[in-house]
Amino acid sequence: MILKDYFKTNGPLMGWILLGLTFFWIVMLIVLPQLYMFELSFHPHLPPPEMGGPNDYLTLENYKYLVFGAEGNPDGYNKVDLAVFVRTLTAAAFVTVVDLLLCYPIAYYLGQSTGGGFVRLLVLLLIIPYWINEILRAFAFKIIFGDSGVLNEFLMFFAIIDGPIDFIRANVALYAGLGYAYILLMIFPIYNVVESLDRNQIEAARDMGAPWWMIHKRIVIPYAKPGISSGCTMVFMLSAGALAAPQILGGPSSLWFTQLVYQWFNTGGNWPQAAAYAIVLLIACLIIVLGVMKLFKVNMGDIGK
Amino acid sequence: MSSGVDVDLKNLWIKFGDFVAVRDANVHINGGDFFSFLGGSGCGKTTILRAVSGFLDPAEGEILIGGNNMVGKGPNERPTALIFQNLALFPLMTVWENITFSLEVAGATKGERRKRADELLDMIALPDQGDKLPAQLSGGQKQRVAIARALCAEPDVLLLDEPLSALDLKLRHHMRAELREIQQRVGITFIYITHDQGEALTMSDNIAVMRTAVIDQIADGKSIYDDPSTSFVASFVGTNNLFRGKVTDISEGIATIDTNRTGTLRARVSTGATGKLGVGDDAMMFIRPEAFSIVKQKTETGTQIAATVQRSEFEGTSYNIYTEGGAGKEISVSVANRGDAHMYDSGTALNLVFDPHRAVVVPAGELASE
């Protein structure tokens, strides 16, 4: 029925082309590679000629390694990797919360203002920095937050601090860099929803005496929930899966879980192990996102709004 | 419920930059009245309402509610409640939460709020609908919920911004009676904004008719209709036949007009225009289509027009007869559908007779554009 209407509006040729492209995009570029990775994660690390040979078998050892470490590990658990794993997820959650606190007021202002040149300028100012590639932006943050960086120089010049603060080691640079990297992904979904909120509702609430915080709590935030959840989901997923920013801005003692995955893929050359790590990260992120969505009573369908 | 309090607008000017939205408005609204501002779109009526509710401040003048000047006070500090054109119900709150939002703001417990909601739901005849969401209600029900929500805060003045405009015709007519009934029951002052003269005439104790930024006339519905002060009011409210001409004589309140195309006609000078017309002035004379009677014989001059029927149509309650009364002047006549009324063949010659007291003369001025 839906398909019939679909072909009616698009015509058979365009209909098949669109359908084919969507299929190609989803199945060939997303589902199949992930399935391949998933399957790979249950195999031992073998040189390519032996893959699928007599020495190949299905195993959980790659997953075991993440939890218990190499065999004969005296600690009993793979403390280093597990710590990185937990820290990555908490840091990503932290970045998400900070981004939300930062972006909600901006998105609200943009969405509720009656348009005009100033707002368009603001949006432009938000977008333009994203013409610069991610690596350069990360390095720019390194310059800002470095020992002799702009921020330290500024603080020392005004004698607010005596010596430079090691923002990099304290991970301030990393959090700032990650937070900044995904700011648009937080602002625009919220902006989109808030823009469609009827201003009369806010005025009606004001007319009934509601203070500003109550208007947000009872009217704006419930209405903006789909945008907020979609923004938070994207920022959390992308922060947890970021590689460039942690690589460049991360302190010397703080690894990001994606860096471990990267190491297994590249330096270690152990694809099954890397795949297992990546799958664990993906599933953990999904569980967290779905759990938080359930906690805040957000439906999957709302995210697409 | 509190009894109605007076609302007074004194020398009220409202400006947006250089644009004057309301020019020197002076209005007295009696406590407990149903008062309407009637005007076309962009005439400034909604602006006045927003100034009374506190969403914008006047450039000059005073807004007195119960004798207290409200200028400078926010919407939440005024004893007013506003019903928006689109109602602005909160879509994610249930009906009862919507209704008692003002109590929630005031910090009332859930039990208190629920109890009050049930009372108000009874009042608007929607018992047991409290747990629904606004989207699950019909247009008329939403309307009533919006009224209940506004009344929940027990305002002294209820402000209504064309709340019926989104409803279909039949429901709109029904809601007129219902609104009027609620207003009389709660006894508070209602200020109603509308572009629909039917609404204004049927519901209001008094009506202010607004031309662009200016109030032309404040009076009860019958006076607005029968005794318009200006050409704008005469042409805006109801249908009217307009005759332009010059005043040749005024005596005992009856003006004689030398019309451009229909000869000499006589009619009463509008009460609001008394003293503003002199011999030789340009004047406009208005005769309602229903003020004509059709006679065969000629009577005295000045109160009859010789006309030729162009076409007739039957509208149920009346016949509309479109005639030509000299030099292409179109005159419409409405004959109530009583036993002897009938259609007329085109080309039939008629004498249209009118009572000079049922026609009105005002100084020539602006007309309402259709």
mmCIF file of C-alpha atoms in Angstrom, chain A:
data_model
loop_
_atom_site.group_PDB
_atom_site.id
_atom_site.type_symbol
_atom_site.label_atom_id
_atom_site.label_comp_id
_atom_site.label_asym_id
_atom_site.label_seq_id
_atom_site.Cartn_x
_atom_site.Cartn_y
_atom_site.Cartn_z
ATOM 1 C CA MET A 1 0.000 0.000 0.000
ATOM 2 C CA ILE A 2 2.693 2.444 1.052
ATOM 3 C CA LEU A 3 4.845 1.213 -1.815
ATOM 4 C CA LYS A 4 1.997 1.710 -4.259
ATOM 5 C CA ASP A 5 1.600 5.355 -3.228
ATOM 6 C CA TYR A 6 5.339 5.740 -3.270
ATOM 7 C CA PHE A 7 5.590 4.561 -6.865
ATOM 8 C CA LYS A 8 2.618 6.688 -7.796
ATOM 9 C CA THR A 9 4.316 9.884 -6.613
ATOM 10 C CA ASN A 10 7.802 9.094 -7.875
ATOM 11 C CA GLY A 11 7.107 7.086 -11.021
ATOM 12 C CA PRO A 12 8.583 3.630 -11.649
ATOM 13 C CA LEU A 13 12.021 4.719 -12.860
ATOM 14 C CA MET A 14 12.744 7.323 -10.184
ATOM 15 C CA GLY A 15 11.089 5.071 -7.632
ATOM 16 C CA TRP A 16 13.438 2.179 -8.330
ATOM 17 C CA ILE A 17 16.479 4.442 -8.495
ATOM 18 C CA LEU A 18 15.691 6.009 -5.094
ATOM 19 C CA LEU A 19 14.891 2.646 -3.599
ATOM 20 C CA GLY A 20 18.073 1.152 -5.043
ATOM 21 C CA LEU A 21 20.255 3.972 -3.760
ATOM 22 C CA THR A 22 18.743 3.759 -0.285
ATOM 23 C CA PHE A 23 19.253 0.013 -0.294
ATOM 24 C CA PHE A 24 22.834 0.398 -1.458
ATOM 25 C CA TRP A 25 23.504 3.020 1.184
ATOM 26 C CA ILE A 26 22.034 1.105 4.078
ATOM 27 C CA VAL A 27 22.929 -2.461 3.200
ATOM 28 C CA MET A 28 26.193 -2.170 1.313
ATOM 29 C CA LEU A 29 27.738 0.741 3.177
ATOM 30 C CA ILE A 30 26.411 0.262 6.686
ATOM 31 C CA VAL A 31 24.904 -3.132 7.464
ATOM 32 C CA LEU A 32 27.282 -5.443 5.593
ATOM 33 C CA PRO A 33 30.563 -3.910 6.834
ATOM 34 C CA GLN A 34 29.212 -3.941 10.386
ATOM 35 C CA LEU A 35 28.128 -7.552 10.036
ATOM 36 C CA TYR A 36 31.549 -8.379 8.652
ATOM 37 C CA MET A 37 33.170 -6.716 11.658
ATOM 38 C CA PHE A 38 30.783 -8.468 13.992
ATOM 39 C CA GLU A 39 31.616 -11.835 12.481
ATOM 40 C CA LEU A 40 35.306 -11.056 12.419
ATOM 41 C CA SER A 41 35.311 -10.304 16.136
ATOM 42 C CA PHE A 42 34.616 -13.961 16.872
ATOM 43 C CA HIS A 43 37.672 -15.211 15.007
ATOM 44 C CA PRO A 44 41.250 -15.667 16.221
ATOM 45 C CA HIS A 45 43.999 -13.400 14.953
ATOM 46 C CA LEU A 46 45.419 -15.213 11.933
ATOM 47 C CA PRO A 47 47.555 -14.171 8.989
ATOM 48 C CA PRO A 48 45.273 -13.653 5.938
ATOM 49 C CA PRO A 49 46.186 -16.915 4.126
ATOM 50 C CA GLU A 50 45.034 -18.995 7.074
ATOM 51 C CA MET A 51 41.658 -17.235 7.445
ATOM 52 C CA GLY A 52 38.867 -19.682 6.805
ATOM 53 C CA GLY A 53 41.439 -22.489 6.904
ATOM 54 C CA PRO A 54 41.740 -25.363 9.344
ATOM 55 C CA ASN A 55 43.219 -23.139 12.057
ATOM 56 C CA ASP A 56 40.211 -20.779 11.959
ATOM 57 C CA TYR A 57 37.477 -21.246 14.545
ATOM 58 C CA LEU A 58 34.815 -19.264 16.336
ATOM 59 C CA THR A 59 35.877 -17.929 19.704
ATOM 60 C CA LEU A 60 35.057 -15.378 22.382
ATOM 61 C CA GLU A 61 38.710 -14.796 23.197
ATOM 62 C CA ASN A 62 38.748 -11.265 21.760
ATOM 63 C CA TYR A 63 35.979 -10.242 24.125
ATOM 64 C CA LYS A 64 37.597 -12.117 26.985
ATOM 65 C CA TYR A 65 40.754 -10.160 26.382
ATOM 66 C CA LEU A 66 38.994 -6.848 26.956
ATOM 67 C CA VAL A 67 37.641 -8.078 30.272
ATOM 68 C CA PHE A 68 40.402 -10.300 31.627
ATOM 69 C CA GLY A 69 43.492 -9.249 29.675
ATOM 70 C CA ALA A 70 46.094 -11.585 28.284
ATOM 71 C CA GLU A 71 46.285 -15.094 29.687
ATOM 72 C CA GLY A 72 48.240 -15.238 32.894
ATOM 73 C CA ASN A 73 47.437 -11.649 33.696
ATOM 74 C CA PRO A 74 48.177 -11.301 37.411
ATOM 75 C CA ASP A 75 45.479 -8.618 37.972
ATOM 76 C CA GLY A 76 42.686 -10.930 36.946
ATOM 77 C CA TYR A 77 41.045 -8.128 34.910
ATOM 78 C CA ASN A 78 42.241 -6.029 31.985
ATOM 79 C CA LYS A 79 42.242 -2.977 34.231
ATOM 80 C CA VAL A 80 43.875 -0.593 31.795
ATOM 81 C CA ASP A 81 41.518 -1.175 28.883
ATOM 82 C CA LEU A 82 38.424 -1.375 31.055
ATOM 83 C CA ALA A 83 39.339 1.903 32.734
ATOM 84 C CA VAL A 84 39.759 3.536 29.344
ATOM 85 C CA PHE A 85 36.404 2.102 28.299
ATOM 86 C CA VAL A 86 34.548 3.443 31.334
ATOM 87 C CA ARG A 87 36.338 6.765 31.221
ATOM 88 C CA THR A 88 35.522 7.231 27.530
ATOM 89 C CA LEU A 89 31.842 6.663 28.147
ATOM 90 C CA THR A 90 31.658 8.914 31.218
ATOM 91 C CA ALA A 91 33.656 11.622 29.461
ATOM 92 C CA ALA A 92 31.373 11.386 26.422
ATOM 93 C CA ALA A 93 28.366 11.688 28.724
ATOM 94 C CA PHE A 94 29.980 14.680 30.411
ATOM 95 C CA VAL A 95 30.655 16.347 27.061
ATOM 96 C CA THR A 96 27.045 15.688 26.066
ATOM 97 C CA VAL A 97 25.672 17.295 29.218
ATOM 98 C CA VAL A 98 27.942 20.330 28.879
ATOM 99 C CA ASP A 99 26.963 20.708 25.229
ATOM 100 C CA LEU A 100 23.303 20.503 26.135
ATOM 101 C CA LEU A 101 23.624 23.154 28.850
ATOM 102 C CA LEU A 102 25.524 25.361 26.449
ATOM 103 C CA CYS A 103 23.393 24.827 23.361
ATOM 104 C CA TYR A 104 19.876 24.824 24.778
ATOM 105 C CA PRO A 105 19.869 28.574 25.537
ATOM 106 C CA ILE A 106 21.402 29.364 22.157
ATOM 107 C CA ALA A 107 18.964 27.130 20.307
ATOM 108 C CA TYR A 108 16.063 28.566 22.285
ATOM 109 C CA TYR A 109 17.117 32.104 21.504
ATOM 110 C CA LEU A 110 17.592 31.343 17.811
ATOM 111 C CA GLY A 111 14.350 29.404 17.583
ATOM 112 C CA GLN A 112 12.144 31.906 19.350
ATOM 113 C CA SER A 113 13.567 35.134 17.987
ATOM 114 C CA THR A 114 11.533 36.545 15.152
ATOM 115 C CA GLY A 115 14.301 35.989 12.632
ATOM 116 C CA GLY A 116 15.987 39.000 11.126
ATOM 117 C CA GLY A 117 19.526 39.650 10.051
ATOM 118 C CA PHE A 118 21.123 39.265 13.471
ATOM 119 C CA VAL A 119 19.908 35.714 13.923
ATOM 120 C CA ARG A 120 20.993 34.748 10.426
ATOM 121 C CA LEU A 121 24.415 36.205 11.206
ATOM 122 C CA LEU A 122 24.595 34.159 14.402
ATOM 123 C CA VAL A 123 23.745 30.958 12.551
ATOM 124 C CA LEU A 124 26.352 31.789 9.935
ATOM 125 C CA LEU A 125 28.935 32.385 12.648
ATOM 126 C CA LEU A 126 28.107 28.996 14.081
ATOM 127 C CA ILE A 127 28.461 27.253 10.744
ATOM 128 C CA ILE A 128 31.527 28.912 9.260
ATOM 129 C CA PRO A 129 34.064 27.343 11.668
ATOM 130 C CA TYR A 130 32.918 23.944 10.381
ATOM 131 C CA TRP A 131 34.362 24.742 6.971
ATOM 132 C CA ILE A 132 37.713 24.146 8.622
ATOM 133 C CA ASN A 133 38.540 20.487 8.932
ATOM 134 C CA GLU A 134 38.407 18.647 12.204
ATOM 135 C CA ILE A 135 42.151 18.137 12.571
ATOM 136 C CA LEU A 136 42.903 21.808 12.099
ATOM 137 C CA ARG A 137 40.220 22.744 14.600
ATOM 138 C CA ALA A 138 41.724 20.322 17.099
ATOM 139 C CA PHE A 139 45.163 21.820 16.617
ATOM 140 C CA ALA A 140 43.685 25.273 17.045
ATOM 141 C CA PHE A 141 42.416 24.160 20.438
ATOM 142 C CA LYS A 142 45.875 22.847 21.228
ATOM 143 C CA ILE A 143 47.227 26.312 20.513
ATOM 144 C CA ILE A 144 44.585 27.898 22.713
ATOM 145 C CA PHE A 145 45.030 25.527 25.630
ATOM 146 C CA GLY A 146 48.779 24.804 25.383
ATOM 147 C CA ASP A 147 51.295 25.664 28.134
ATOM 148 C CA SER A 148 52.230 28.841 26.323
ATOM 149 C CA GLY A 149 48.863 28.975 24.594
ATOM 150 C CA VAL A 150 46.545 31.915 24.183
ATOM 151 C CA LEU A 151 44.496 31.151 27.273
ATOM 152 C CA ASN A 152 47.461 30.715 29.606
ATOM 153 C CA GLU A 153 49.164 33.824 28.254
ATOM 154 C CA PHE A 154 45.976 35.777 28.732
ATOM 155 C CA LEU A 155 45.432 34.563 32.294
ATOM 156 C CA MET A 156 49.061 35.229 33.194
ATOM 157 C CA PHE A 157 49.079 38.640 31.566
ATOM 158 C CA PHE A 158 46.234 39.737 33.772
ATOM 159 C CA ALA A 159 47.944 38.036 36.707
ATOM 160 C CA ILE A 160 44.946 35.799 37.341
ATOM 161 C CA ILE A 161 47.354 32.861 37.596
ATOM 162 C CA ASP A 162 51.074 32.746 38.373
ATOM 163 C CA GLY A 163 52.207 29.889 36.184
ATOM 164 C CA PRO A 164 50.641 28.116 33.198
ATOM 165 C CA ILE A 165 47.907 25.592 33.878
ATOM 166 C CA ASP A 166 48.326 22.272 32.087
ATOM 167 C CA PHE A 167 44.914 22.246 30.413
ATOM 168 C CA ILE A 168 45.997 19.377 28.177
ATOM 169 C CA ARG A 169 46.918 17.056 31.036
ATOM 170 C CA ALA A 170 43.742 18.050 32.894
ATOM 171 C CA ASN A 171 41.787 17.068 29.774
ATOM 172 C CA VAL A 172 40.167 20.513 29.660
ATOM 173 C CA ALA A 173 41.404 20.902 26.102
ATOM 174 C CA LEU A 174 39.967 17.526 25.139
ATOM 175 C CA TYR A 175 36.544 18.193 26.608
ATOM 176 C CA ALA A 176 36.438 21.663 25.101
ATOM 177 C CA GLY A 177 37.533 20.334 21.725
ATOM 178 C CA LEU A 178 35.004 17.513 21.739
ATOM 179 C CA GLY A 179 32.257 19.765 23.016
ATOM 180 C CA TYR A 180 32.957 22.309 20.344
ATOM 181 C CA ALA A 181 33.220 19.699 17.604
ATOM 182 C CA TYR A 182 29.598 18.640 17.952
ATOM 183 C CA ILE A 183 27.965 21.875 19.027
ATOM 184 C CA LEU A 184 26.006 22.201 15.787
ATOM 185 C CA LEU A 185 24.649 18.691 16.120
ATOM 186 C CA MET A 186 23.187 19.761 19.444
ATOM 187 C CA ILE A 187 21.983 23.210 18.440
ATOM 188 C CA PHE A 188 20.194 22.430 15.206
ATOM 189 C CA PRO A 189 17.873 19.641 16.335
ATOM 190 C CA ILE A 190 16.792 21.725 19.336
ATOM 191 C CA TYR A 191 16.544 24.862 17.222
ATOM 192 C CA ASN A 192 14.337 23.051 14.715
ATOM 193 C CA VAL A 193 11.879 21.964 17.359
ATOM 194 C CA VAL A 194 11.872 25.204 19.342
ATOM 195 C CA GLU A 195 11.270 27.152 16.156
ATOM 196 C CA SER A 196 7.985 25.352 15.667
ATOM 197 C CA LEU A 197 6.838 26.078 19.222
ATOM 198 C CA ASP A 198 3.895 28.442 19.174
ATOM 199 C CA ARG A 199 4.983 31.685 20.835
ATOM 200 C CA ASN A 200 1.463 32.125 22.127
ATOM 201 C CA GLN A 201 2.021 29.187 24.442
ATOM 202 C CA ILE A 202 4.894 30.989 26.085
ATOM 203 C CA GLU A 203 2.842 34.168 26.313
ATOM 204 C CA ALA A 204 -0.113 32.254 27.697
ATOM 205 C CA ALA A 205 2.121 30.817 30.404
ATOM 206 C CA ARG A 206 3.517 34.262 31.147
ATOM 207 C CA ASP A 207 -0.007 35.640 31.297
ATOM 208 C CA MET A 208 -0.802 33.021 33.914
ATOM 209 C CA GLY A 209 2.157 34.194 35.945
ATOM 210 C CA ALA A 210 4.696 31.481 35.202
ATOM 211 C CA PRO A 211 8.306 32.531 35.847
ATOM 212 C CA TRP A 212 10.832 31.871 33.081
ATOM 213 C CA TRP A 213 12.211 28.678 34.577
ATOM 214 C CA MET A 214 8.763 27.211 34.873
ATOM 215 C CA ILE A 215 7.964 28.099 31.279
ATOM 216 C CA HIS A 216 11.048 26.123 30.272
ATOM 217 C CA LYS A 217 10.344 23.247 32.606
ATOM 218 C CA ARG A 218 6.678 22.808 31.763
ATOM 219 C CA ILE A 219 6.375 24.024 28.190
ATOM 220 C CA VAL A 220 9.583 24.464 26.232
ATOM 221 C CA ILE A 221 11.610 21.469 27.386
ATOM 222 C CA PRO A 222 8.785 18.928 27.105
ATOM 223 C CA TYR A 223 8.089 20.258 23.628
ATOM 224 C CA ALA A 224 11.779 20.285 22.663
ATOM 225 C CA LYS A 225 12.384 16.785 24.020
ATOM 226 C CA PRO A 226 12.637 15.117 20.606
ATOM 227 C CA GLY A 227 15.245 17.681 19.533
ATOM 228 C CA ILE A 228 17.103 17.426 22.810
ATOM 229 C CA SER A 229 17.252 13.645 22.626
ATOM 230 C CA SER A 230 18.286 13.618 19.024
ATOM 231 C CA GLY A 231 21.027 16.172 19.767
ATOM 232 C CA CYS A 232 22.230 14.317 22.848
ATOM 233 C CA THR A 233 22.255 10.986 21.022
ATOM 234 C CA MET A 234 24.383 12.342 18.228
ATOM 235 C CA VAL A 235 26.793 14.194 20.477
ATOM 236 C CA PHE A 236 27.195 11.225 22.793
ATOM 237 C CA MET A 237 27.688 8.691 20.014
ATOM 238 C CA LEU A 238 30.115 10.870 18.102
ATOM 239 C CA SER A 239 32.075 11.912 21.216
ATOM 240 C CA ALA A 240 32.436 8.327 22.338
ATOM 241 C CA GLY A 241 33.519 7.411 18.833
ATOM 242 C CA ALA A 242 35.765 10.415 18.216
ATOM 243 C CA LEU A 243 39.341 9.783 17.255
ATOM 244 C CA ALA A 244 41.000 12.946 16.000
ATOM 245 C CA ALA A 245 40.224 15.158 18.980
ATOM 246 C CA PRO A 246 41.401 12.648 21.629
ATOM 247 C CA GLN A 247 44.472 11.881 19.531
ATOM 248 C CA ILE A 248 45.479 15.525 19.344
ATOM 249 C CA LEU A 249 44.040 17.055 22.492
ATOM 250 C CA GLY A 250 44.105 14.124 24.901
ATOM 251 C CA GLY A 251 46.508 14.258 27.815
ATOM 252 C CA PRO A 252 49.502 11.928 27.734
ATOM 253 C CA SER A 253 47.990 9.624 30.325
ATOM 254 C CA SER A 254 44.451 9.539 29.062
ATOM 255 C CA LEU A 255 43.587 7.280 26.196
ATOM 256 C CA TRP A 256 40.226 7.293 24.466
ATOM 257 C CA PHE A 257 38.689 3.904 23.757
ATOM 258 C CA THR A 258 38.667 4.583 20.023
ATOM 259 C CA GLN A 259 42.425 5.000 20.237
ATOM 260 C CA LEU A 260 42.658 1.446 21.525
ATOM 261 C CA VAL A 261 40.527 0.256 18.622
ATOM 262 C CA TYR A 262 42.721 2.211 16.261
ATOM 263 C CA GLN A 263 45.850 0.691 17.784
ATOM 264 C CA TRP A 264 44.530 -2.843 17.360
ATOM 265 C CA PHE A 265 43.604 -2.154 13.757
ATOM 266 C CA ASN A 266 46.769 -0.364 12.776
ATOM 267 C CA THR A 267 49.742 -0.788 15.026
ATOM 268 C CA GLY A 268 48.666 -4.165 16.297
ATOM 269 C CA GLY A 269 47.304 -5.317 12.971
ATOM 270 C CA ASN A 270 44.894 -7.474 14.938
ATOM 271 C CA TRP A 271 41.609 -6.904 13.147
ATOM 272 C CA PRO A 272 39.474 -9.418 15.063
ATOM 273 C CA GLN A 273 40.582 -7.884 18.359
ATOM 274 C CA ALA A 274 39.903 -4.374 17.041
ATOM 275 C CA ALA A 275 36.503 -5.472 15.775
ATOM 276 C CA ALA A 276 35.609 -6.899 19.179
ATOM 277 C CA TYR A 277 36.548 -3.638 20.885
ATOM 278 C CA ALA A 278 34.605 -1.607 18.355
ATOM 279 C CA ILE A 279 31.544 -3.829 18.713
ATOM 280 C CA VAL A 280 31.661 -3.530 22.502
ATOM 281 C CA LEU A 281 31.824 0.250 22.226
ATOM 282 C CA LEU A 282 28.947 0.323 19.760
ATOM 283 C CA ILE A 283 26.729 -1.915 21.864
ATOM 284 C CA ALA A 284 27.560 -0.070 25.077
ATOM 285 C CA CYS A 285 26.662 3.241 23.432
ATOM 286 C CA LEU A 286 23.406 1.824 22.112
ATOM 287 C CA ILE A 287 22.467 0.450 25.521
ATOM 288 C CA ILE A 288 23.220 3.765 27.200
ATOM 289 C CA VAL A 289 21.307 5.789 24.630
ATOM 290 C CA LEU A 290 18.288 3.471 24.677
ATOM 291 C CA GLY A 291 18.390 3.365 28.473
ATOM 292 C CA VAL A 292 18.465 7.132 28.784
ATOM 293 C CA MET A 293 15.691 7.423 26.216
ATOM 294 C CA LYS A 294 13.570 5.048 28.235
ATOM 295 C CA LEU A 295 14.366 6.953 31.417
ATOM 296 C CA PHE A 296 13.169 10.211 29.858
ATOM 297 C CA LYS A 297 10.275 8.538 28.030
ATOM 298 C CA VAL A 298 11.443 9.425 24.545
ATOM 299 C CA ASN A 299 10.172 7.310 21.669
ATOM 300 C CA MET A 300 12.394 6.217 18.826
ATOM 301 C CA GLY A 301 10.008 7.929 16.404
ATOM 302 C CA ASP A 302 10.532 11.279 18.152
ATOM 303 C CA ILE A 303 14.229 11.250 17.301
ATOM 304 C CA GLY A 304 13.460 11.516 13.616
ATOM 305 C CA LYS A 305 11.324 14.603 14.091
#
